[in-house]
XYZ file of C-alpha atoms in Angstrom:
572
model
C 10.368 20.053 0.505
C 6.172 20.918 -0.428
C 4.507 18.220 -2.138
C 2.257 20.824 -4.483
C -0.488 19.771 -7.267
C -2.203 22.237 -8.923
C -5.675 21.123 -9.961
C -8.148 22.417 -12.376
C -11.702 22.111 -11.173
C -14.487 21.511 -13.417
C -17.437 23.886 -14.101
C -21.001 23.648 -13.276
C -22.983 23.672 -10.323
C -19.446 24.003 -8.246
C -17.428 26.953 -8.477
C -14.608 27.242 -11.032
C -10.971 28.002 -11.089
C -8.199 26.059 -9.658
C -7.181 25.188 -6.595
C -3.428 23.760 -4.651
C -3.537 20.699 -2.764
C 0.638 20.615 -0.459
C 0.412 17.785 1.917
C 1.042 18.986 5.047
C 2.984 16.931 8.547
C 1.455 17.237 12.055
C 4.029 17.219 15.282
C 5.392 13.380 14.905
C 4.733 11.398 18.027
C 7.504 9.164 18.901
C 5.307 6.571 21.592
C 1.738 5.840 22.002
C 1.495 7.757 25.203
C -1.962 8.675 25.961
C -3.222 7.535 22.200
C -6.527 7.033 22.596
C -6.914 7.980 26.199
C -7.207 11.474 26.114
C -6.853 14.106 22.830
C -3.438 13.516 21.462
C -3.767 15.706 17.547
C -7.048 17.401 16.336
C -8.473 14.560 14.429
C -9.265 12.825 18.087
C -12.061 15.590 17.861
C -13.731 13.539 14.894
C -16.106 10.443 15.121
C -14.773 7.764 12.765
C -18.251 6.809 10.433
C -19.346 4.062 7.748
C -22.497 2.921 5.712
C -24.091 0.898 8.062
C -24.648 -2.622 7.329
C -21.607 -2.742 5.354
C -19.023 -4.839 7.446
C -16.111 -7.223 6.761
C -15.656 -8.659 10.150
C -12.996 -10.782 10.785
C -10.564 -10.036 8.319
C -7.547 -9.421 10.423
C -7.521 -12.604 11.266
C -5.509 -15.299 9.137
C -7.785 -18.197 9.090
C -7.807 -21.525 6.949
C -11.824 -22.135 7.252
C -12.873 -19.435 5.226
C -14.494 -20.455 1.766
C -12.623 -21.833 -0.689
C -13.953 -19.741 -3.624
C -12.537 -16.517 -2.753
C -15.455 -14.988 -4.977
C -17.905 -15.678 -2.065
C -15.803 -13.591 0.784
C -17.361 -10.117 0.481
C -15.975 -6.617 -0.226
C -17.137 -3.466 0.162
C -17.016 -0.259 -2.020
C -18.575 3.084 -0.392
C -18.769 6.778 -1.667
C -19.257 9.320 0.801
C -19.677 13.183 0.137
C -20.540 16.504 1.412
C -20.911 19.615 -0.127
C -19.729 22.777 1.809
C -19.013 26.272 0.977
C -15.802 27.733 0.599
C -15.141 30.547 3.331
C -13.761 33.475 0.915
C -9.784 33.875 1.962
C -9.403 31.257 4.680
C -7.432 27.731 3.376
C -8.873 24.213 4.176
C -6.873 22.212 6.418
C -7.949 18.140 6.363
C -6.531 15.150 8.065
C -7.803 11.806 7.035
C -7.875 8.306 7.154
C -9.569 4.987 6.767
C -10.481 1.436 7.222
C -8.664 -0.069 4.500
C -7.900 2.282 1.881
C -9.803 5.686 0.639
C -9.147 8.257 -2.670
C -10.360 11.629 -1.948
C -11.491 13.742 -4.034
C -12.519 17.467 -4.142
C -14.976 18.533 -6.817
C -14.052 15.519 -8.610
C -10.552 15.922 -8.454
C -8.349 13.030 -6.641
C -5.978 14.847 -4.457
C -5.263 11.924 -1.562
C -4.475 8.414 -1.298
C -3.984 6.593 1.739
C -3.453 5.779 4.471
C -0.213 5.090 4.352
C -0.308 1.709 5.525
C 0.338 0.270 9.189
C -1.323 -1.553 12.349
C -4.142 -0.764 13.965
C -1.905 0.358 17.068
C 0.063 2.353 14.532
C -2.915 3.704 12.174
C -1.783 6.441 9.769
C -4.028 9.424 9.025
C -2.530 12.089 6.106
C -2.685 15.959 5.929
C -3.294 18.950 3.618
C -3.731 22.561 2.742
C -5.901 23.524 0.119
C -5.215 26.877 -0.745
C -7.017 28.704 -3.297
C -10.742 27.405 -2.764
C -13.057 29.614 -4.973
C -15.881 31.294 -2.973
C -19.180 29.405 -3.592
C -20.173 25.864 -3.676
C -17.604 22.355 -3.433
C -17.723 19.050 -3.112
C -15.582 16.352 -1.088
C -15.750 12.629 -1.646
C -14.139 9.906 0.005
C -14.404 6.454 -2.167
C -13.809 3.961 0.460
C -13.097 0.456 0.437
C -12.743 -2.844 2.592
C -11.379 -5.747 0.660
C -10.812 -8.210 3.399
C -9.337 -11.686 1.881
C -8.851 -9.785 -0.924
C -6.478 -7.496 -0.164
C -2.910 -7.606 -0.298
C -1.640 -9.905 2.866
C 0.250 -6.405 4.321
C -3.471 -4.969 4.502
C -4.715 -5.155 7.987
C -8.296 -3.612 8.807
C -10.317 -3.816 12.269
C -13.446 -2.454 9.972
C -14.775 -0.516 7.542
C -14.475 3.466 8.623
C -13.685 6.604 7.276
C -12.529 9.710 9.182
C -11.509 13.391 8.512
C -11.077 16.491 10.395
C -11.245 20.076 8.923
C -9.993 23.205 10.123
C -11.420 26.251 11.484
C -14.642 27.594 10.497
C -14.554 24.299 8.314
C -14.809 22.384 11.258
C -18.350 22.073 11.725
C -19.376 21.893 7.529
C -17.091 18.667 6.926
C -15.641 16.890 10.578
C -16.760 13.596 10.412
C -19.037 13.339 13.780
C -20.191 16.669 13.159
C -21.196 17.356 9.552
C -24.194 15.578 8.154
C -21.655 13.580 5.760
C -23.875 10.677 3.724
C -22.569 7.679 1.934
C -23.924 5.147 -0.750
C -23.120 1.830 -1.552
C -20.725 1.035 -4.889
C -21.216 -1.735 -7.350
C -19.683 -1.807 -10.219
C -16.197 -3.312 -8.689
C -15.980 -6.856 -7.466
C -13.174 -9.034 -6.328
C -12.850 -11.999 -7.761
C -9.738 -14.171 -7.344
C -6.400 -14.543 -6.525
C -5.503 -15.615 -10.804
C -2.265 -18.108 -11.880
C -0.025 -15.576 -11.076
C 2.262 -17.952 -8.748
C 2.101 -15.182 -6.455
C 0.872 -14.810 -2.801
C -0.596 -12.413 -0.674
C -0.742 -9.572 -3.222
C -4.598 -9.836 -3.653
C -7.274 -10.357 -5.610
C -7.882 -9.696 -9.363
C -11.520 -7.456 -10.275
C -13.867 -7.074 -12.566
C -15.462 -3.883 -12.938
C -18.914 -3.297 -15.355
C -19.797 0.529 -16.712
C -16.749 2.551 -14.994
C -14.509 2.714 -11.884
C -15.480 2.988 -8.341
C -13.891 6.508 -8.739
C -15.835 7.418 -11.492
C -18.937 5.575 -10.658
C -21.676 8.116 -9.253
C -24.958 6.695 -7.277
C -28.050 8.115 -8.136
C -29.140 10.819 -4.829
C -31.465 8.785 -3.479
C -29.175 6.188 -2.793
C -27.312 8.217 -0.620
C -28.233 8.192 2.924
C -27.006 9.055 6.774
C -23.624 7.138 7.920
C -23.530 5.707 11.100
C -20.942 6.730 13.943
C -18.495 3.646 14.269
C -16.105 4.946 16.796
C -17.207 8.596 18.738
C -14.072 10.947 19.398
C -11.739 10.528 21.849
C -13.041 11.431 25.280
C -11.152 11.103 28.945
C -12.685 9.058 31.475
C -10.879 7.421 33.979
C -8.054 6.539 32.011
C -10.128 4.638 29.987
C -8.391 3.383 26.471
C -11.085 3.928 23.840
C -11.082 0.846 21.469
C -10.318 0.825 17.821
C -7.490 2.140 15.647
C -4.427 4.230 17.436
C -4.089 7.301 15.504
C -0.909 8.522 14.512
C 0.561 11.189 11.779
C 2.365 9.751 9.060
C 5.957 10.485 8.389
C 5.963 9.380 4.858
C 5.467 12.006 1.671
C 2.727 10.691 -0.679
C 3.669 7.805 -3.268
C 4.776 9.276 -6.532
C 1.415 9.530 -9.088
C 2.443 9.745 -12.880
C 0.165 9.164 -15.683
C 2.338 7.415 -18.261
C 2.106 5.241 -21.591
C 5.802 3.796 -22.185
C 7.099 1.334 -24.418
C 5.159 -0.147 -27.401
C 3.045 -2.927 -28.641
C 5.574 -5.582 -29.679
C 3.139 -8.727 -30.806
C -0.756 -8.500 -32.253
C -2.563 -5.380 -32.401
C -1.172 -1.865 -31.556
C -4.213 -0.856 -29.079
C -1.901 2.388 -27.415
C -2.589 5.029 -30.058
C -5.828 6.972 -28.616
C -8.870 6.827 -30.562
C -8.479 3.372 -31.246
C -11.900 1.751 -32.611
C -12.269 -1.987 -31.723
C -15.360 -3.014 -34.622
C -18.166 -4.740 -33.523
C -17.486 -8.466 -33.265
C -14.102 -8.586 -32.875
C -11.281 -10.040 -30.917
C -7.845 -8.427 -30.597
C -4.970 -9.124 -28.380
C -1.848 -6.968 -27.725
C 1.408 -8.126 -25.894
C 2.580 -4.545 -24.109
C 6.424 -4.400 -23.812
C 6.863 -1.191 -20.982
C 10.235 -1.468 -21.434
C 11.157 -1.435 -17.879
C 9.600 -2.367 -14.546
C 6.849 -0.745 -13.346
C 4.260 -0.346 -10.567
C 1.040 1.307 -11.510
C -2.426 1.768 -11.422
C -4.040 0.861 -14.384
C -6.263 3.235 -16.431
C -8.406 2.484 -19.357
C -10.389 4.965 -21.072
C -13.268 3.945 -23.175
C -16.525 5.117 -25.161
C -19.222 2.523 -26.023
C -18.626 -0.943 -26.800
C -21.798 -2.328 -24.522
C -20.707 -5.858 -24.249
C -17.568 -5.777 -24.652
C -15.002 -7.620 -22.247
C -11.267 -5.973 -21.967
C -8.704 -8.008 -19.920
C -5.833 -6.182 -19.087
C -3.117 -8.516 -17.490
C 0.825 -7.845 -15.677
C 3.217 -10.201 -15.740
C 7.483 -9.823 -14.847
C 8.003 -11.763 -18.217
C 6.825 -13.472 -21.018
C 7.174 -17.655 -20.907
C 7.895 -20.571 -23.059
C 5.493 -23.466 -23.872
C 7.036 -25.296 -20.623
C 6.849 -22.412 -18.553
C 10.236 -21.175 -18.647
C 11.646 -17.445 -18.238
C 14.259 -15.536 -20.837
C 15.011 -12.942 -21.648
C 12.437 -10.270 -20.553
C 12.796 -8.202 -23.535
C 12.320 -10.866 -26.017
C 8.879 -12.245 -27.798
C 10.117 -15.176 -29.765
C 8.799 -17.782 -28.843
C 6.974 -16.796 -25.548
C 4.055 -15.638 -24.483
C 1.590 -14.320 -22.017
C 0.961 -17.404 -19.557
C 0.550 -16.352 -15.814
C -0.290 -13.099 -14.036
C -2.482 -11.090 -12.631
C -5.407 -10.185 -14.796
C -7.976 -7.775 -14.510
C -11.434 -7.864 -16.514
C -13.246 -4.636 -17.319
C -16.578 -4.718 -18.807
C -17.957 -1.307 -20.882
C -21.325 -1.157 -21.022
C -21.338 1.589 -23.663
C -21.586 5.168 -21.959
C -19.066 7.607 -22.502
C -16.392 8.598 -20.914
C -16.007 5.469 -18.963
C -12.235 4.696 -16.815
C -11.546 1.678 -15.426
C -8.895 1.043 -12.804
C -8.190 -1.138 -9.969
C -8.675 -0.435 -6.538
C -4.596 -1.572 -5.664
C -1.508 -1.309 -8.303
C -0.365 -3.945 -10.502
C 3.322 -4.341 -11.546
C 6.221 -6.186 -14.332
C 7.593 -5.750 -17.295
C 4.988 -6.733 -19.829
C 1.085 -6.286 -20.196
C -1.352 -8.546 -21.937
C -4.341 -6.246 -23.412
C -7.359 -8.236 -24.792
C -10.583 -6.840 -26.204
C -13.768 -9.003 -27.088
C -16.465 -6.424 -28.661
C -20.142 -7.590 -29.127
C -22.823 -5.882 -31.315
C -21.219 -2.692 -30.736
C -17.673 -1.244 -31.475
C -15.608 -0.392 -28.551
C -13.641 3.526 -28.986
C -10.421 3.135 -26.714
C -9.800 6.490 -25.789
C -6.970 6.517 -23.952
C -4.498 3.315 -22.312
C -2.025 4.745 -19.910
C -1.315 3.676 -15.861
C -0.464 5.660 -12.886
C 3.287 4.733 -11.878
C 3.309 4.787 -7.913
C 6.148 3.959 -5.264
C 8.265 6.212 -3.196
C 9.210 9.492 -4.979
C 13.102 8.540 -4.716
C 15.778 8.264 -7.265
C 19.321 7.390 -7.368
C 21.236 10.168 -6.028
C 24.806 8.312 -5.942
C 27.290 7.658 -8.416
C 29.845 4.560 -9.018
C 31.922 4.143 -11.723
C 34.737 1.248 -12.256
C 36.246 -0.472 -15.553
C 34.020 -3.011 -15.656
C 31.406 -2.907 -18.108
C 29.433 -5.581 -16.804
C 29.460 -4.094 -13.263
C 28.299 -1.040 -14.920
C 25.758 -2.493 -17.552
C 23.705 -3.744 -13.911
C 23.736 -0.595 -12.114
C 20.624 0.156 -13.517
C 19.163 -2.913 -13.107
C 19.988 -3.184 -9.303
C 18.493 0.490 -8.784
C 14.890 -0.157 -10.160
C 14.747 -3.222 -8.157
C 15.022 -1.057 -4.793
C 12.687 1.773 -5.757
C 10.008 -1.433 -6.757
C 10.215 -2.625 -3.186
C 10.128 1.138 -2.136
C 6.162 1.823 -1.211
C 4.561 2.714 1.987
C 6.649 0.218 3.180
C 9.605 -1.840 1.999
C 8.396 -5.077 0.078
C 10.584 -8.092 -0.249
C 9.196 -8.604 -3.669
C 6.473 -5.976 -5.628
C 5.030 -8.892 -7.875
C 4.774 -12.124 -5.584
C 4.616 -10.979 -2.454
C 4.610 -7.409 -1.118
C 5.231 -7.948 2.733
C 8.048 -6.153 5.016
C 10.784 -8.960 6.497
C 12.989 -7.046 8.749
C 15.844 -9.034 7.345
C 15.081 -7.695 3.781
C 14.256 -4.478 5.141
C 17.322 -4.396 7.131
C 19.278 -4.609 3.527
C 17.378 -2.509 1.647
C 17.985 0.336 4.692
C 21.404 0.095 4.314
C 21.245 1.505 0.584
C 18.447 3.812 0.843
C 21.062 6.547 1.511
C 21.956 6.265 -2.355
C 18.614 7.130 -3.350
C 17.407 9.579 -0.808
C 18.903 11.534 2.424
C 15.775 11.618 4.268
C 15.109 8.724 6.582
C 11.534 8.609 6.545
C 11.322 5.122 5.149
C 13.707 3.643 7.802
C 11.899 5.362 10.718
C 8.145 4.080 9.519
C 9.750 0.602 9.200
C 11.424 0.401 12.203
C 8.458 1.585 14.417
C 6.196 -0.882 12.627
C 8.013 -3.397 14.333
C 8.398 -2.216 17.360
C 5.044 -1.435 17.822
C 4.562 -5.058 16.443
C 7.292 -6.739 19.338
C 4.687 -8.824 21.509
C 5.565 -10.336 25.062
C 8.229 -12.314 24.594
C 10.181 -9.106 22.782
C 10.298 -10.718 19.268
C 9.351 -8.764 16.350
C 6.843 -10.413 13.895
C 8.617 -12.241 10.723
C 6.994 -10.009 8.800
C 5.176 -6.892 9.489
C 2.587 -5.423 8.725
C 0.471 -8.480 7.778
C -2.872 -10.691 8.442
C -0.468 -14.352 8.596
C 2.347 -13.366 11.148
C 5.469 -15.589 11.170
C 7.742 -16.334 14.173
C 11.490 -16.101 13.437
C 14.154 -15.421 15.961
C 17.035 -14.526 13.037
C 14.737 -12.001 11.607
C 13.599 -10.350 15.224
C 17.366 -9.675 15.345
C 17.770 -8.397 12.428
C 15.152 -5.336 13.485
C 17.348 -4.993 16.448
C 20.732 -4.857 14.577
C 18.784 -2.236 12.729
C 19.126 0.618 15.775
C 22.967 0.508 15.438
C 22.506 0.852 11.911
C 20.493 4.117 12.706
C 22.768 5.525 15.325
C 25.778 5.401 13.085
C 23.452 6.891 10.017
C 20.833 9.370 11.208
C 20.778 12.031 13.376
C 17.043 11.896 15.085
C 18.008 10.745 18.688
C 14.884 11.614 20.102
C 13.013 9.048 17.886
C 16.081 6.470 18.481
C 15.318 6.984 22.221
C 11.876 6.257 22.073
C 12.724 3.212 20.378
C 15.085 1.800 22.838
C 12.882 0.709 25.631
C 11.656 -2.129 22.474
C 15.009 -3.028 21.640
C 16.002 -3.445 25.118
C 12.938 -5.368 25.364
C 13.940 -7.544 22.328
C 17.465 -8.561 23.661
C 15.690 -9.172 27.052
C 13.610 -11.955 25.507
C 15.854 -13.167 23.526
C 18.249 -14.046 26.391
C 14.954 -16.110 27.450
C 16.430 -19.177 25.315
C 20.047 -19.163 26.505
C 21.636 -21.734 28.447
C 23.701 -21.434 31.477
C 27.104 -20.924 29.164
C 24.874 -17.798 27.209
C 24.543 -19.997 23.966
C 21.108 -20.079 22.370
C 19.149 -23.227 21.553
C 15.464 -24.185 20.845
C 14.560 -20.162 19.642
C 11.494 -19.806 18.512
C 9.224 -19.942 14.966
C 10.932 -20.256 11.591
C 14.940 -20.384 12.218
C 15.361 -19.390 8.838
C 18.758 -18.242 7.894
C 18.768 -18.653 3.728
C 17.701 -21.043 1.020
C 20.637 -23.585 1.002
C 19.423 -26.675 -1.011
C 20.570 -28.686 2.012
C 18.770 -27.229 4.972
C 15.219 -28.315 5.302
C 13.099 -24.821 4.810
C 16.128 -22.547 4.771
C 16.821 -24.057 8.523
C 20.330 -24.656 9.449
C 21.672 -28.078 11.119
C 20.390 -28.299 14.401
C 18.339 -25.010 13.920
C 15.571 -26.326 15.683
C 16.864 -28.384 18.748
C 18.083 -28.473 22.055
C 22.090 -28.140 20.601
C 23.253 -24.962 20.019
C 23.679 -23.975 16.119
C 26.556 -21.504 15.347
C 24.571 -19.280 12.388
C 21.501 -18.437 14.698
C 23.938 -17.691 17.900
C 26.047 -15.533 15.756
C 22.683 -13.497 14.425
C 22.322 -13.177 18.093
C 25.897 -12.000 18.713
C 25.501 -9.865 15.934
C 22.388 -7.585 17.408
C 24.431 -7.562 20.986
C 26.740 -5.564 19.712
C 25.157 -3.403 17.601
């Protein structure tokens, strides 16, 4: 199946027409082998490079002594760019990635997103074609960014970087390491907090002045040379050059639609375009999108210097006390808590403002504040992203009830359907493997491929550490212990075998699940029951176990539920 976008490209000092962007999979590798050692894939050849001076150091690591106003931990924005010349008849061929996330864009055209997300022994890089180049002069552009404590708790980094590899006689005009690429510091988005959401580890909210990172364009001179951050891969010795593991993603590109659903439902309808704000004025507009949604948000304005916009996301509206209803309701409720972003035009034209991750629920707040100068909102719409899957099965019984939450049930698993599975889109966004374990199981009714399942599973095997337990949750910068959920991931390989078909990936996996059961007999007694395992012995939230922990969960007596989880991944 081609992933194809056809892209218009705009006129002027780069060469017009249109060009096709079809990502593109290298040869998977199924174990680290010589990763890193020696040249595994062609983007070893490139040097990995960032604007120097720019560094969030640290940031993989989960600590409790870093400030308490979030506002002081830094973040980083970076554009870099080089211009190049299309070669008349021969396609471009790119893979890239970064340190955390990058948009790419050709001619000012997004056409990437990534990387898909992972560990820094299990780094992702993406591919394309670009077919169709006009001869003559192009741009490429790589908006980078490094969040650190602001960024979702499933974002790990090492450092700020940026790599790509071209093809052929591209090779030397773009190749990180080789092509004089140059970068410039970006300042119109900053992080701010983590808001009253009630959630945790999704991030930070922003506030962005004058236009998007993506839009926002540094004057020349403050472009200048990167710096080389990590060279290519060379042999020596069997030395293991440090830094992130590359490997090729398995995963197709998260769905990207531009979309304005629903309709205004309470104060000012601020969705028709064109809207004019006047000068002095305060509006407010509860959003009903009439189902659940992940997006990026885009706002598209024209003057208004002064102005403030808040643009907030929230699963539901709440009573006076706090309380949830029903979702599609607005008597009586209101926008209380969520995630709120503030974007601040300072009147140019043709300004967008976004966010540098997505925001998700049911309901958006939008609130404008104009000054001396009336605001023109041009156009409100997001960008709905998660895995391009949809239900492919059918089930039909008497019951209209059972039928009436069908629906329901199947936009709840494409929410928590993204890079990676999430236990929860709006409060928490991490991978468990016993959610994921769940979620695998049904995956088949939405989509035959097993992409999903594979990147998941591998995650936490490359995650197992000495003992053979896989991480509570994975990927992440605040790993939990838990022995139930480390069998869960290893319950999930008899789940594969009976499902899927790729036994040379299942193969490579053994040696880590035969590792896992290995550790886990670690903390068996003489008679083979299992007592004292370690971390969180969560097994579910029943009101009478402390923390989800079941009697004895945590002592030198054996406890039935955690030796039957462990019963339960013997046999599979």
């Amino acid at each position: 199946m081609k992933s194809i976008v056809a892209l218009a490209v705009a006129a002027g000092s780069l060469a017009a027409g249109a060009f096709e962007v079809e990502q593109v999979f290298r040869p998977e590798r199924f174990v680290r082998g010589d990763t890193n050692v020696r040249k595994q894939q062609e983007i070893d050849e490139a040097s990995w490079v960032w604007l120097e001076g720019l560094d969030v150091w640290g940031a993989a690591i989960f600590t409790e002594t870093r400030p308490k106003g979030l506002e002081t931990v830094p973040s980083y924005f970076v554009k870099f760019r080089k211009d190049f010349d299309a070669v008349d008849g021969e396609p471009l061929e790119i893979d890239v990635s970064a340190d955390e996330r990058y948009v790419l864009l050709l001619d000012g055209k997004e056409i990437s997103r990534g990387p898909h997300r992972g560990l820094a022994n299990r780094w992702h890089y993406q591919s394309y074609h670009i077919g169709g180049l006009e001869p003559g002069a192009h741009r490429l552009e790589a908006v980078c960014w490094q969040l650190g404590e602001h960024a979702p708790l499933a974002q790990v980094t090492l450092r700020g970087g940026f790599i790509l590899k071209a093809s052929g006689r591209y090779d030397a005009a773009l190749t990180t390491g080789k092509a004089a690429w140059r970068a410039a510091p970006l300042r119109n988005t900053r992080m701010t907090d983590k808001g009253n959401s009630g959630s945790f580890g999704v991030g930070s909210q922003c506030e962005v002045v004058g236009t998007s990172c993506l839009t926002e364009m540094p004057a020349d001179g403050e472009f200048r040379d990167v710096a080389t951050v990590r060279k290519p891969v060379k042999t020596f010795a069997g030395l293991i050059m440090q830094g992130w593991m590359l490997f090729p993603t398995v995963l197709r590109d998260m769905m990207f639609e531009l979309k304005t659903p629903g309709a205004a439902k309470k104060g000012d309808d601020l969705l028709k375009p064109g809207t004019v704000v006047p000068a002095g004025a305060h509006v407010r507009m509860l959003w009903d999108l009439g189902d659940y949604y992940c997006a990026y948000p885009f706002l598209r304005t024209k003057g208004g210097r002064g102005a403030t916009v808040r643009w907030g996301w929230a699963e539901c509206l709440r009573d006076p006390k706090g309380h949830k209803g029903d979702r599609a309701s607005v008597e009586g409720v209101d926008f209380t808590s969520g995630m709120i972003d503030t974007f601040r035009p300072d009147g140019r034209e043709g300004a967008v403002f976004t966010t540098p991750w997505w925001r998700c629920g049911r309901w958006c707040l939008l609130e404008v504040r104009t000054a001396d100068e009336p605001l023109t909102i041009e156009k409100v719409e997001f960008a709905e992203t998660r895995a391009s899957v949809e239900m492919q099965a059918t089930f039909e019984c008497d019951d209209p009830f059972v039928m009436s939450f069908q629906p329901l049930c199947a936009r709840a698993l494409q929410m928590c359907m993204h890079e990676h599975f999430f236990d929860c889109p709006f409060y928490e966004q991490q991978m468990y493997p016993g959610d994921s374990r769940v979620q695998y199981l049904v995956t088949g009714l939405f989509d035959t491929e097993d992409r999903l399942v594979r990147n998941a599973m591998t995650l936490y095997d490359c995650d197992r550490r000495d003992n053979g337990l896989t991480s509570f949750n994975c990927p992440t910068r605040g790993t939990q212990e838990g022995f139930g959920f480390a069998c869960c991931a290893a319950v999930m390989h008899g789940d594969y075998a009976w499902q899927h078909e790729n036994r040379d990936w299942l193969r490579a996996r053994l040696a880590g699940m035969n590792h896992a059961l290995m550790g886990f007999e670690a903390f068996t007694r003489a008679d083979g029951l299992l007592t004292k395992t370690p971390g969180w012995n969560f097994v579910d939230w029943v009101p009478r176990w402390r923390d989800g922990v079941p009697p004895e969960g945590d002592s030198e007596k054996p406890n039935a539920e955690i030796n039957l989880q462990y019963l339960f991944a013997l046999q599979a």
